[in-house]
PDB file of N, CA, C and O in Angstrom:
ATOM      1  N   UNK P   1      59.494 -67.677  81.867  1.00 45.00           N
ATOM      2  CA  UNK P   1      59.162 -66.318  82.180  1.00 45.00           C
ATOM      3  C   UNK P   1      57.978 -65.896  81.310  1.00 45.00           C
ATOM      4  O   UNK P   1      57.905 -65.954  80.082  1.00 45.00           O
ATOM      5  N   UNK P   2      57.061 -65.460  82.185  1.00 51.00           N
ATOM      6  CA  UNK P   2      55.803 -65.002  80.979  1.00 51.00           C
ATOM      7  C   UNK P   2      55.834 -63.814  80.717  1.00 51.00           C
ATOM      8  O   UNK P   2      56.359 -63.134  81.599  1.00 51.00           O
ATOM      9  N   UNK P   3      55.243 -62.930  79.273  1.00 53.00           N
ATOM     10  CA  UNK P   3      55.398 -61.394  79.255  1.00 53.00           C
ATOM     11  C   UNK P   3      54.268 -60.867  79.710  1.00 53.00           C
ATOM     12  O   UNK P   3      53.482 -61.626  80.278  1.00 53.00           O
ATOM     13  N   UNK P   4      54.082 -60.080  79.628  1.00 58.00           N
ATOM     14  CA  UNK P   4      53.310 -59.076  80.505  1.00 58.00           C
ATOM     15  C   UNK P   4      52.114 -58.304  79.524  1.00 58.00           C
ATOM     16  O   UNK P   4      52.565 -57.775  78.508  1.00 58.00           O
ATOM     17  N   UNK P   5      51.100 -58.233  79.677  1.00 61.00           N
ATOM     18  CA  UNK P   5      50.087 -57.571  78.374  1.00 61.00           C
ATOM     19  C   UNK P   5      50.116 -55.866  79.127  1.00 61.00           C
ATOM     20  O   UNK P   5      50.024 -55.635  80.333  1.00 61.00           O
ATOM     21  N   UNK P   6      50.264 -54.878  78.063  1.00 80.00           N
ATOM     22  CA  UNK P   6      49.510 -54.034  78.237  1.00 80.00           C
ATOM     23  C   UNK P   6      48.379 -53.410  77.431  1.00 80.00           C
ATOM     24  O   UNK P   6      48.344 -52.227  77.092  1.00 80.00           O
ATOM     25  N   UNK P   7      47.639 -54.151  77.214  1.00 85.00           N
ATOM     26  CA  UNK P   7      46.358 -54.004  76.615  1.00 85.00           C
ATOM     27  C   UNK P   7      45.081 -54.731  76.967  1.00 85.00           C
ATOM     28  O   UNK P   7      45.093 -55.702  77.723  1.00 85.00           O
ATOM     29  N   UNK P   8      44.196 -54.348  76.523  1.00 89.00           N
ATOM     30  CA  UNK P   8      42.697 -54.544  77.661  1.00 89.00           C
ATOM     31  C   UNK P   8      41.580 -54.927  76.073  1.00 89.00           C
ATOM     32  O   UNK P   8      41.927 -54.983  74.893  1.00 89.00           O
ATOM     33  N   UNK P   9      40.320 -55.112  76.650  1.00 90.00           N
ATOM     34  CA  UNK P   9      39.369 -55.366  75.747  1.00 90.00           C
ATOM     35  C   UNK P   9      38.124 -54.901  75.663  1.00 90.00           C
ATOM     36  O   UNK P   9      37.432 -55.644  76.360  1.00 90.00           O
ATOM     37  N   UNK P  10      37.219 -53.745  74.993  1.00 92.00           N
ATOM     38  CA  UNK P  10      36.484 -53.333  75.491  1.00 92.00           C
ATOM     39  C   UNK P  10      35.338 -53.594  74.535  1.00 92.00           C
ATOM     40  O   UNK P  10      35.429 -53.216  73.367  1.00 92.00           O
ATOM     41  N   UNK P  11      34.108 -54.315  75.045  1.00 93.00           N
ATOM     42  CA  UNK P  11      32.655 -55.202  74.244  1.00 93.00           C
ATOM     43  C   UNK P  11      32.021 -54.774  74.661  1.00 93.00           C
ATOM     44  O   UNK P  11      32.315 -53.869  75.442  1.00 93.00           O
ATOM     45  N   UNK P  12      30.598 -55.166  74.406  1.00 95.00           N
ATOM     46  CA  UNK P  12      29.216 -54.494  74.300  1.00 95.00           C
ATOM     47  C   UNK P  12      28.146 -54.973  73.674  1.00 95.00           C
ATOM     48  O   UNK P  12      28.237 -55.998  72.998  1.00 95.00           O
ATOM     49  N   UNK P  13      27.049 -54.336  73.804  1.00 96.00           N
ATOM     50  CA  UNK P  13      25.949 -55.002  72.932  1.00 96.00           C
ATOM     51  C   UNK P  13      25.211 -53.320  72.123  1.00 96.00           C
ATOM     52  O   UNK P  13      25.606 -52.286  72.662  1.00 96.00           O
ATOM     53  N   UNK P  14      24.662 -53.235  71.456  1.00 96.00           N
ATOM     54  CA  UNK P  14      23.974 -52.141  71.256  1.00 96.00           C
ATOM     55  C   UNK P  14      22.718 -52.283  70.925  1.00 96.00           C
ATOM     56  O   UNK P  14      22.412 -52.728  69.818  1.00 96.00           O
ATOM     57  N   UNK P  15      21.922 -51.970  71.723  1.00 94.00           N
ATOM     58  CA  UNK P  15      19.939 -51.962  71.766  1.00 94.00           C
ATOM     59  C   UNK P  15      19.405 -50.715  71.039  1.00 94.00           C
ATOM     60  O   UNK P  15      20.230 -49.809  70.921  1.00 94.00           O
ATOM     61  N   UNK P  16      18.384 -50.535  70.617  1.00 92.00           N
ATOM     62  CA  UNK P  16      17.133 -49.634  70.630  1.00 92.00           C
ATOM     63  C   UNK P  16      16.479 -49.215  71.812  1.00 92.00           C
ATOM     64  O   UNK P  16      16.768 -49.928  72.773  1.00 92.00           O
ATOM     65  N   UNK P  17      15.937 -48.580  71.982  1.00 90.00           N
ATOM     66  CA  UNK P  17      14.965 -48.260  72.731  1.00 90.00           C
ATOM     67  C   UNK P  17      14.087 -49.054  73.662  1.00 90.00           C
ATOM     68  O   UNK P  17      13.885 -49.036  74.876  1.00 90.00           O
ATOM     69  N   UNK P  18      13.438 -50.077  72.183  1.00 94.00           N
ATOM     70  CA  UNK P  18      12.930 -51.251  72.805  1.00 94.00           C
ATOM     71  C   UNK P  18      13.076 -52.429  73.594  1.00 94.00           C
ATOM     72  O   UNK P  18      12.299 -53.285  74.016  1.00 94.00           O
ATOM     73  N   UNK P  19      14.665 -52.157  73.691  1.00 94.00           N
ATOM     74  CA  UNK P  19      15.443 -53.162  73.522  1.00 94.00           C
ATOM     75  C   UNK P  19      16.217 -54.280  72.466  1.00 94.00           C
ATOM     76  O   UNK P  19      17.050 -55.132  72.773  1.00 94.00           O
ATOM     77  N   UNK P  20      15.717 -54.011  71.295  1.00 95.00           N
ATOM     78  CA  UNK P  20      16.175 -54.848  70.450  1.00 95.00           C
ATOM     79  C   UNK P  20      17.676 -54.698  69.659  1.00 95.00           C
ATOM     80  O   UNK P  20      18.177 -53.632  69.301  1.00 95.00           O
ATOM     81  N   UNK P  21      18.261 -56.066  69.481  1.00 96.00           N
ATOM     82  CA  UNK P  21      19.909 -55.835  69.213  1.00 96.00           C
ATOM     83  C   UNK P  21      19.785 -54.770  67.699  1.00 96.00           C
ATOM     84  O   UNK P  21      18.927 -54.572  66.839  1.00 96.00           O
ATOM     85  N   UNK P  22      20.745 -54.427  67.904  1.00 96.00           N
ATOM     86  CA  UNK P  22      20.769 -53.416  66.548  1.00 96.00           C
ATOM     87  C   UNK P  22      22.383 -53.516  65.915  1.00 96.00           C
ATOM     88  O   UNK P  22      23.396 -53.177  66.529  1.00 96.00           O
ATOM     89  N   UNK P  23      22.320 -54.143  64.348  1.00 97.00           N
ATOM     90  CA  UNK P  23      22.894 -54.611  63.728  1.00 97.00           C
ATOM     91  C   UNK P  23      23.933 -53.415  62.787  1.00 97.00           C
ATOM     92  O   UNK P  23      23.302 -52.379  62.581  1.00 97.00           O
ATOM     93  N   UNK P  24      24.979 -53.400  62.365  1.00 97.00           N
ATOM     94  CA  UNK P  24      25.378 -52.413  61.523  1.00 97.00           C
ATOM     95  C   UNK P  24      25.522 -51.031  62.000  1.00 97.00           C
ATOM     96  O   UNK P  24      25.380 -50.019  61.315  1.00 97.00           O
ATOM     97  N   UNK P  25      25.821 -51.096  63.256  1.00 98.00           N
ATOM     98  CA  UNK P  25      25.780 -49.616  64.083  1.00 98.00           C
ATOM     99  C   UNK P  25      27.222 -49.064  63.876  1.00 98.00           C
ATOM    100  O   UNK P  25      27.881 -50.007  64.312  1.00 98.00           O
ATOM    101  N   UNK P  26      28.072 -48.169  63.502  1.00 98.00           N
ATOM    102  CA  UNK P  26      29.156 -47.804  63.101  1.00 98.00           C
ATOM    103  C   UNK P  26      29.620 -47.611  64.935  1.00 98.00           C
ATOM    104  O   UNK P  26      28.646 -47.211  65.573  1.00 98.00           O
ATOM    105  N   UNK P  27      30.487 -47.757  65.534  1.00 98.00           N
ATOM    106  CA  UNK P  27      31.685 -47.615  66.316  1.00 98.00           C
ATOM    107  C   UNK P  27      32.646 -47.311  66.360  1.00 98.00           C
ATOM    108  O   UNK P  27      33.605 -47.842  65.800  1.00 98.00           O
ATOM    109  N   UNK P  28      32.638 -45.757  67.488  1.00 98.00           N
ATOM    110  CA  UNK P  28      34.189 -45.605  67.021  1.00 98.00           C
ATOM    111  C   UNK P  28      34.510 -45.467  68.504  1.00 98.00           C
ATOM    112  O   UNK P  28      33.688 -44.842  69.173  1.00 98.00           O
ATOM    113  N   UNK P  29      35.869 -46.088  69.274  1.00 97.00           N
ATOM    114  CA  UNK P  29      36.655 -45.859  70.207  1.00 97.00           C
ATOM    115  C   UNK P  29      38.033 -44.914  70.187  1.00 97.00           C
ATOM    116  O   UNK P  29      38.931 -45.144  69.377  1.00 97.00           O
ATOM    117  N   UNK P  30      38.110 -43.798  71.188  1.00 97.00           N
ATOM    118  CA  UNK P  30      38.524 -42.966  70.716  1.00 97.00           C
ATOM    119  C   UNK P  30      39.138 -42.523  72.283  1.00 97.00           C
ATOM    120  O   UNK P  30      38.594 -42.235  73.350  1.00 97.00           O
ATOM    121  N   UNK P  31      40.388 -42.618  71.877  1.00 97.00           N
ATOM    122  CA  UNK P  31      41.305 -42.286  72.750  1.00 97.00           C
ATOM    123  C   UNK P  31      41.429 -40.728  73.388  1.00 97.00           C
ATOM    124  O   UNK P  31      42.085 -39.868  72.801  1.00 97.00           O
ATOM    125  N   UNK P  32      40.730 -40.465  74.647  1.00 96.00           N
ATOM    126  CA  UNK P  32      40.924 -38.691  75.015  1.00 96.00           C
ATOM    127  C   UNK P  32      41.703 -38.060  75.367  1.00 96.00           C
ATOM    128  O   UNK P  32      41.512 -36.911  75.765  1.00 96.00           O
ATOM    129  N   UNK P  33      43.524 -39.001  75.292  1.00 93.00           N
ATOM    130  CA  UNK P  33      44.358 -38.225  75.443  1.00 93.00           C
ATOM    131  C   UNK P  33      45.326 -38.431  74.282  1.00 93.00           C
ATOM    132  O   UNK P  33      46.443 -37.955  74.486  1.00 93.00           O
ATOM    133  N   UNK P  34      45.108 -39.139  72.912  1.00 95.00           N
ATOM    134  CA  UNK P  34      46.204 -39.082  72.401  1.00 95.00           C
ATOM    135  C   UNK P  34      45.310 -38.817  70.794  1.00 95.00           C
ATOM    136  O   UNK P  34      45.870 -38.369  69.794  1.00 95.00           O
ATOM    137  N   UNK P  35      43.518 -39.295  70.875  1.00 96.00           N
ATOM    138  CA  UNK P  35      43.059 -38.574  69.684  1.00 96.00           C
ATOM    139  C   UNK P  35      43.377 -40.707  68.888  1.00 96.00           C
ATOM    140  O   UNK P  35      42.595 -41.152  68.048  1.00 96.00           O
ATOM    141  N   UNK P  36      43.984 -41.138  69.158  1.00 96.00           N
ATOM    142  CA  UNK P  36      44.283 -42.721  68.520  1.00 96.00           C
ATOM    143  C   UNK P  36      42.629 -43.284  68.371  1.00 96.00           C
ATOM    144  O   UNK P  36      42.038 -43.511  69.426  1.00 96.00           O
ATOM    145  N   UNK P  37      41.938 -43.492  67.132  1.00 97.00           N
ATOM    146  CA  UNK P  37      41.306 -43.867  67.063  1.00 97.00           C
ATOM    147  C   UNK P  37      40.769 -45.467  66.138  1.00 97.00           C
ATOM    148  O   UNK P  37      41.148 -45.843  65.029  1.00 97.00           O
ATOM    149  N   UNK P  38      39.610 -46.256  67.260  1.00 97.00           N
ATOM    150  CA  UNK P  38      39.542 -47.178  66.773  1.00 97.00           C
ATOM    151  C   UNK P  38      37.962 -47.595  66.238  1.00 97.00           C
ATOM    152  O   UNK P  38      36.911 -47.179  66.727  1.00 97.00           O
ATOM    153  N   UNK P  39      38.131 -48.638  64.971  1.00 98.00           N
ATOM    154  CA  UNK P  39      36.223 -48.661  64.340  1.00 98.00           C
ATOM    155  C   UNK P  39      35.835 -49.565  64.861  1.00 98.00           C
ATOM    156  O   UNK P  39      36.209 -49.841  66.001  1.00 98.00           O
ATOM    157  N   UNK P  40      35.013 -50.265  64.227  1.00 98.00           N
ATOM    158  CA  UNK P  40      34.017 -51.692  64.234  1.00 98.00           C
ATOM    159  C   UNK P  40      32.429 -51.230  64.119  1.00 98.00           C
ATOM    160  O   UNK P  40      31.778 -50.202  64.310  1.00 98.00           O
ATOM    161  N   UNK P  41      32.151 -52.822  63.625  1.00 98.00           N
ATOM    162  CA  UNK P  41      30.532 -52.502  63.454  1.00 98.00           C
ATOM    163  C   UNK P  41      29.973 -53.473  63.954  1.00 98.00           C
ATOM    164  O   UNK P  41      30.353 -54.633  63.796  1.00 98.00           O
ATOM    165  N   UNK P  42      28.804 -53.050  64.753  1.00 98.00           N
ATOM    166  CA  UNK P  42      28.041 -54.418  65.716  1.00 98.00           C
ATOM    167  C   UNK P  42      27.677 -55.314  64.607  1.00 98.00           C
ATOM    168  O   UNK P  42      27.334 -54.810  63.538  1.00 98.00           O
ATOM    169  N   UNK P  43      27.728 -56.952  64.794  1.00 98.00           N
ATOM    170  CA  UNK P  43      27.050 -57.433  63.984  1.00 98.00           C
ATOM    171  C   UNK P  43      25.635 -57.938  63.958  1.00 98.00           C
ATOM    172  O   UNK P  43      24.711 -57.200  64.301  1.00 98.00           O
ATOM    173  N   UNK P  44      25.453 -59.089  63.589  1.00 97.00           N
ATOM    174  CA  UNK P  44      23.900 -59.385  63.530  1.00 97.00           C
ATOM    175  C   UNK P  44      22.877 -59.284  64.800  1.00 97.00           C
ATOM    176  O   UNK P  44      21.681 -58.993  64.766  1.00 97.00           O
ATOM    177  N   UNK P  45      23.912 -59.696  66.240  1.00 97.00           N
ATOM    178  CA  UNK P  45      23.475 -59.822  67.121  1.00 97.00           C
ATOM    179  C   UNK P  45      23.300 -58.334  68.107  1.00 97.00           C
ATOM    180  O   UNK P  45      22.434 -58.280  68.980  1.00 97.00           O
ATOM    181  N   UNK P  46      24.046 -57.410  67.887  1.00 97.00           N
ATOM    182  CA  UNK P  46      24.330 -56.277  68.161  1.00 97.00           C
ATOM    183  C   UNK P  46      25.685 -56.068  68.523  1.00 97.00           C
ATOM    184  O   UNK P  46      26.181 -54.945  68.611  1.00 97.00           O
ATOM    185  N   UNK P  47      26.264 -57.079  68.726  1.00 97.00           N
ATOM    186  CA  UNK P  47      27.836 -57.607  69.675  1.00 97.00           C
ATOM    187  C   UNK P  47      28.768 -56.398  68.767  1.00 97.00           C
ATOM    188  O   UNK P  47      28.739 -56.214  67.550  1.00 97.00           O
ATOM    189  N   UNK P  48      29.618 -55.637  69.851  1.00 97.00           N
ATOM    190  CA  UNK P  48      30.977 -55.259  68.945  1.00 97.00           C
ATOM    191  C   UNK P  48      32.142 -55.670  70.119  1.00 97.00           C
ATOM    192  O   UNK P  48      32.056 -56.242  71.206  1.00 97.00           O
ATOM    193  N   UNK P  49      33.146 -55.155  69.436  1.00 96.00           N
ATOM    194  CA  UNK P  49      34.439 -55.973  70.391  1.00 96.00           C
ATOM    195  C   UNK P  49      35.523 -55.160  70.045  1.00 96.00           C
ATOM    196  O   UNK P  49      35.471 -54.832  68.860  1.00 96.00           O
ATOM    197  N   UNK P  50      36.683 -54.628  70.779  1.00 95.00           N
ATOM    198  CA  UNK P  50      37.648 -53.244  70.309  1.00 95.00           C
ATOM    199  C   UNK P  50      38.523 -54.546  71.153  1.00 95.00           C
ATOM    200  O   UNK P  50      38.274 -54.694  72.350  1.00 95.00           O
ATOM    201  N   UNK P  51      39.690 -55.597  70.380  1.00 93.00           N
ATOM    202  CA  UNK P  51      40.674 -55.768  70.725  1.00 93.00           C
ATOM    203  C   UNK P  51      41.721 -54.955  70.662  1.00 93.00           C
ATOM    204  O   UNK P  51      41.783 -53.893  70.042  1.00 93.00           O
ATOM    205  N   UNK P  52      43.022 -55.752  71.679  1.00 91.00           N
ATOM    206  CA  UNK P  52      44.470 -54.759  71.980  1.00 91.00           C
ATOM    207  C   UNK P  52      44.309 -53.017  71.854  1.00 91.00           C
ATOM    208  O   UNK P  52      44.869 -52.242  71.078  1.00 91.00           O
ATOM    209  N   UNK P  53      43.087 -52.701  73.192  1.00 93.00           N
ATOM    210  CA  UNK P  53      42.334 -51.413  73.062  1.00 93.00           C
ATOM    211  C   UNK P  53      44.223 -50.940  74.343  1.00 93.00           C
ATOM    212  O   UNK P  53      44.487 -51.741  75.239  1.00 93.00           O
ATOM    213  N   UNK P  54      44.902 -50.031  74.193  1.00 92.00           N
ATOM    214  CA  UNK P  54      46.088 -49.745  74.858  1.00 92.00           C
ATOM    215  C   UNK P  54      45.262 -48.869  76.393  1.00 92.00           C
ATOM    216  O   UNK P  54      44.174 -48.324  76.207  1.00 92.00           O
ATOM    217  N   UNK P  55      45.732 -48.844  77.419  1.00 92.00           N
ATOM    218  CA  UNK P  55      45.274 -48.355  78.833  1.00 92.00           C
ATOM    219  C   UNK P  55      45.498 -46.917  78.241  1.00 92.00           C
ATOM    220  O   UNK P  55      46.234 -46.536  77.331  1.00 92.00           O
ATOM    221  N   UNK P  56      44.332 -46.022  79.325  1.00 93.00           N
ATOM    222  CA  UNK P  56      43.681 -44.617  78.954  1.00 93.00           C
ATOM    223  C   UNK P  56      42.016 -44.447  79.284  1.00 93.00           C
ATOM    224  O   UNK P  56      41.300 -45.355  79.706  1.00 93.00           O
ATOM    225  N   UNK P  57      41.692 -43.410  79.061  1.00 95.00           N
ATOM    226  CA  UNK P  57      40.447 -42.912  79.104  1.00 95.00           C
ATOM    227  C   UNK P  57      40.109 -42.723  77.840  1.00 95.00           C
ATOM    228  O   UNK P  57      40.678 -41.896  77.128  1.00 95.00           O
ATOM    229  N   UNK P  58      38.962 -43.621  77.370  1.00 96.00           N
ATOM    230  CA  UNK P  58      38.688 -42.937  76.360  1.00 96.00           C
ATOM    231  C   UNK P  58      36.778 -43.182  76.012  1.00 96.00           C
ATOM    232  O   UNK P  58      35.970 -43.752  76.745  1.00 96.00           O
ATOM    233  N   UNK P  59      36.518 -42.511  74.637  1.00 97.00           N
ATOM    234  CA  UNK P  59      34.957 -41.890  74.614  1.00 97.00           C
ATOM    235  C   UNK P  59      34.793 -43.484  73.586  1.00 97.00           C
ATOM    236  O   UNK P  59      35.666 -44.257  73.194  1.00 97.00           O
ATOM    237  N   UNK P  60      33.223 -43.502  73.399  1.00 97.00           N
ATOM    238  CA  UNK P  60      32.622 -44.606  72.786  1.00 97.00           C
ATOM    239  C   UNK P  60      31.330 -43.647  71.798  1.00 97.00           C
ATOM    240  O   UNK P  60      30.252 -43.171  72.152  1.00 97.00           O
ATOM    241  N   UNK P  61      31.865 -43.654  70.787  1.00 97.00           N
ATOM    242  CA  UNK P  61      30.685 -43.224  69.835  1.00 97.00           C
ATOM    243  C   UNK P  61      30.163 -44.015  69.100  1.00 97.00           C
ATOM    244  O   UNK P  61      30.901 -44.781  68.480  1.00 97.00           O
ATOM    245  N   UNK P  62      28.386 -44.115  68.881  1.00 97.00           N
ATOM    246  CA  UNK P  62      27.797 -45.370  68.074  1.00 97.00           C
ATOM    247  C   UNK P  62      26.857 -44.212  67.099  1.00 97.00           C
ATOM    248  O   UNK P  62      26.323 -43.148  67.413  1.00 97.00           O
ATOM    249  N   UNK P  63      26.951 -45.093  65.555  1.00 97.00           N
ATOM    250  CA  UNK P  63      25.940 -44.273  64.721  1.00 97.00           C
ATOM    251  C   UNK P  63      25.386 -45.353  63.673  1.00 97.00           C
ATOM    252  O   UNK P  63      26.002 -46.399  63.468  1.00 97.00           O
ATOM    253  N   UNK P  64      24.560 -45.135  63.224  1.00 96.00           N
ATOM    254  CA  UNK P  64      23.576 -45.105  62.842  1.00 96.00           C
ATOM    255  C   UNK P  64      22.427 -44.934  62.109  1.00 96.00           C
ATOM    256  O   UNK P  64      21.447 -45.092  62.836  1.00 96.00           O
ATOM    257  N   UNK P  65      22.167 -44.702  61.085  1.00 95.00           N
ATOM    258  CA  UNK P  65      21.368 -44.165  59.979  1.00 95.00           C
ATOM    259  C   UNK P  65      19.534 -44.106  60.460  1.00 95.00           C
ATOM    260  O   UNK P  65      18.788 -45.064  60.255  1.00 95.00           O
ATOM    261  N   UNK P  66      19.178 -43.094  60.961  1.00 92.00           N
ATOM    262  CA  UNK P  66      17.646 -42.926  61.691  1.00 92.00           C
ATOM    263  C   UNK P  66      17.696 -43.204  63.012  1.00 92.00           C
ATOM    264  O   UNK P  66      16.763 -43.788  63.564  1.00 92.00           O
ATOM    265  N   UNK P  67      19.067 -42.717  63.826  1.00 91.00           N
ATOM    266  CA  UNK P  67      18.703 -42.565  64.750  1.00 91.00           C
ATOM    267  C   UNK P  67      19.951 -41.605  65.188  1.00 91.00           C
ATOM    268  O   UNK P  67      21.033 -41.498  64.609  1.00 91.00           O
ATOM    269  N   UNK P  68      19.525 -40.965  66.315  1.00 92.00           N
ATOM    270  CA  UNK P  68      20.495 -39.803  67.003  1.00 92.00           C
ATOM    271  C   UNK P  68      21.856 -40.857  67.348  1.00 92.00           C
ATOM    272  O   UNK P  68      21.911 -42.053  67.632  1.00 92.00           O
ATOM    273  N   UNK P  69      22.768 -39.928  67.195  1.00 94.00           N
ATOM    274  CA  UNK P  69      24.367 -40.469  67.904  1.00 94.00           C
ATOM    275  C   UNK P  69      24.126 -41.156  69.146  1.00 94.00           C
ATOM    276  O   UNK P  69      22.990 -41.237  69.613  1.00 94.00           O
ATOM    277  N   UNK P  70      25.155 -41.662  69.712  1.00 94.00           N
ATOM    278  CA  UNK P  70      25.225 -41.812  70.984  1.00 94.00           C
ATOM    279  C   UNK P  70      26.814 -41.801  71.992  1.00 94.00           C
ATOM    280  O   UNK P  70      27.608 -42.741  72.008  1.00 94.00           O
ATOM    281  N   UNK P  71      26.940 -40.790  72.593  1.00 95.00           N
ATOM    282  CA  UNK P  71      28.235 -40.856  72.882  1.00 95.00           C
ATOM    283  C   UNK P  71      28.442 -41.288  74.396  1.00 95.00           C
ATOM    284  O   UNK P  71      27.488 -41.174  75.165  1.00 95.00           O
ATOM    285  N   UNK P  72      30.001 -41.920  74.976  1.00 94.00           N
ATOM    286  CA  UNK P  72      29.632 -42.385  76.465  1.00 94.00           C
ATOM    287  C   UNK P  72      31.559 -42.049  76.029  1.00 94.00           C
ATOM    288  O   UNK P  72      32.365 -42.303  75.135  1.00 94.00           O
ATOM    289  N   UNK P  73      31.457 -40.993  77.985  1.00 94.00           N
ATOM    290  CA  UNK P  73      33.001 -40.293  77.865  1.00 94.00           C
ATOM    291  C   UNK P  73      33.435 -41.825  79.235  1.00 94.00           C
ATOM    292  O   UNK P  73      32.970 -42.826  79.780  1.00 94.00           O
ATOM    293  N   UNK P  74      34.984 -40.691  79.099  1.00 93.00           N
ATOM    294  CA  UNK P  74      35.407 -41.296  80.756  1.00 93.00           C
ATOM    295  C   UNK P  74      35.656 -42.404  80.381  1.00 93.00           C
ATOM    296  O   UNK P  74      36.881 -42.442  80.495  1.00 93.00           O
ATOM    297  N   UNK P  75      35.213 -43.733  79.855  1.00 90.00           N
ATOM    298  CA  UNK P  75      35.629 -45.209  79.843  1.00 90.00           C
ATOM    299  C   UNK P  75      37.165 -45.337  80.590  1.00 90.00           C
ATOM    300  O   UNK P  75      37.976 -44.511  80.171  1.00 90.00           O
ATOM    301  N   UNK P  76      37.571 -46.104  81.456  1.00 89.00           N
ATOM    302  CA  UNK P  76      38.737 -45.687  82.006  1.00 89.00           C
ATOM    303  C   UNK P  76      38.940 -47.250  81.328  1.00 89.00           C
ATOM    304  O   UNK P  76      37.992 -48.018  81.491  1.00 89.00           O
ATOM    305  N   UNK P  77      40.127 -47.752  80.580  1.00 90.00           N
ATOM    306  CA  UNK P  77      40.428 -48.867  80.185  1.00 90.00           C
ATOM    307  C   UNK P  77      41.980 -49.203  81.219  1.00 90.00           C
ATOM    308  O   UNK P  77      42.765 -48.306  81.526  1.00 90.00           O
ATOM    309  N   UNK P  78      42.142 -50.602  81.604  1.00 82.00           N
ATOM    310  CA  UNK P  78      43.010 -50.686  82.601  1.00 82.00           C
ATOM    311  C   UNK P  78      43.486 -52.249  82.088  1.00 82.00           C
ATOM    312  O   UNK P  78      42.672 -52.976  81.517  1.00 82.00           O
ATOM    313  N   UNK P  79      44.681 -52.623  82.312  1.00 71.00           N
ATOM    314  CA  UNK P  79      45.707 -53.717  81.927  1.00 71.00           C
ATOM    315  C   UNK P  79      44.668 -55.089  81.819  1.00 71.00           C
ATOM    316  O   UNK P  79      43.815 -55.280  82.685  1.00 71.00           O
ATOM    317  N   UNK P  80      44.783 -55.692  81.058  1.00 62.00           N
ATOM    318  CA  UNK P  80      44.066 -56.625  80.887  1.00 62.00           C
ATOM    319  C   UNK P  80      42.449 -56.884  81.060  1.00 62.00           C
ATOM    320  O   UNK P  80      41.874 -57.970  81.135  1.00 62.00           O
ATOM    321  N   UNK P  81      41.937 -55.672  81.099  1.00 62.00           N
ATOM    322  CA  UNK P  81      40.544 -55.716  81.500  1.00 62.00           C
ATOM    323  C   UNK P  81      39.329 -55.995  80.155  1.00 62.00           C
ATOM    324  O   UNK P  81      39.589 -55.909  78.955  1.00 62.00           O
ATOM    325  N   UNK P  82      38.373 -56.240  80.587  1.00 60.00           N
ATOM    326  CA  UNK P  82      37.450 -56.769  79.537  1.00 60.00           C
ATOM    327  C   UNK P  82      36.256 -55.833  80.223  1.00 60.00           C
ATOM    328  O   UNK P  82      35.537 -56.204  81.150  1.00 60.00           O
ATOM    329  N   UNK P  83      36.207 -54.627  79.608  1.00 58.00           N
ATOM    330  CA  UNK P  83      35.638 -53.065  80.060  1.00 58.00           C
ATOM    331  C   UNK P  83      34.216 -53.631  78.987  1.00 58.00           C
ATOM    332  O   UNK P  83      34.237 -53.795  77.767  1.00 58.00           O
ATOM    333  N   UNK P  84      33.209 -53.809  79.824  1.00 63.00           N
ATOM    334  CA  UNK P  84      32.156 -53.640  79.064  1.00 63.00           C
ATOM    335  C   UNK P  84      31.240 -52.463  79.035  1.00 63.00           C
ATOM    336  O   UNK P  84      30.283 -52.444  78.262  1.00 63.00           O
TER     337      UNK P  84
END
């Protein structure tokens, strides 16, 4: 009998303007109905990664030191998904 996941995975890359990966960007995933919040920091490549992220809607905030915030709502996260 296999168990059942309820949790999903949500990755990314984070650019500049120019396009270029941008390293050390603070991340926060943030749950819009229960306020449960999660960190990480892109690394060298820009890559971040929010494992055992639980199903919900939730916001994606990235920061930064010299450059404006960046926020993205709505993310709908769903059972086993790999939400990029």
């Amino acid at each position: 009998m296999f168990g059942q996941f309820e949790t999903a995975e949500v990755l990314g890359t984070v650019h500049d303007a120019s396009g270029a990966a941008m390293p050390d960007v603070a991340l926060t995933l943030i749950n819009q109905n229960t306020g449960v919040e999660m960190k990480t920091l892109s690394d060298a490549a820009g890559n971040y990664d929010f494992l055992d992220v639980k199903v919900g809607r939730y916001r994606l905030t990235a920061r930064r030191a010299g450059f404006a915030p960046f926020n993205m709502v709505d993310i709908h996260v769903d059972v086993e998904a790999r939400q990029r």
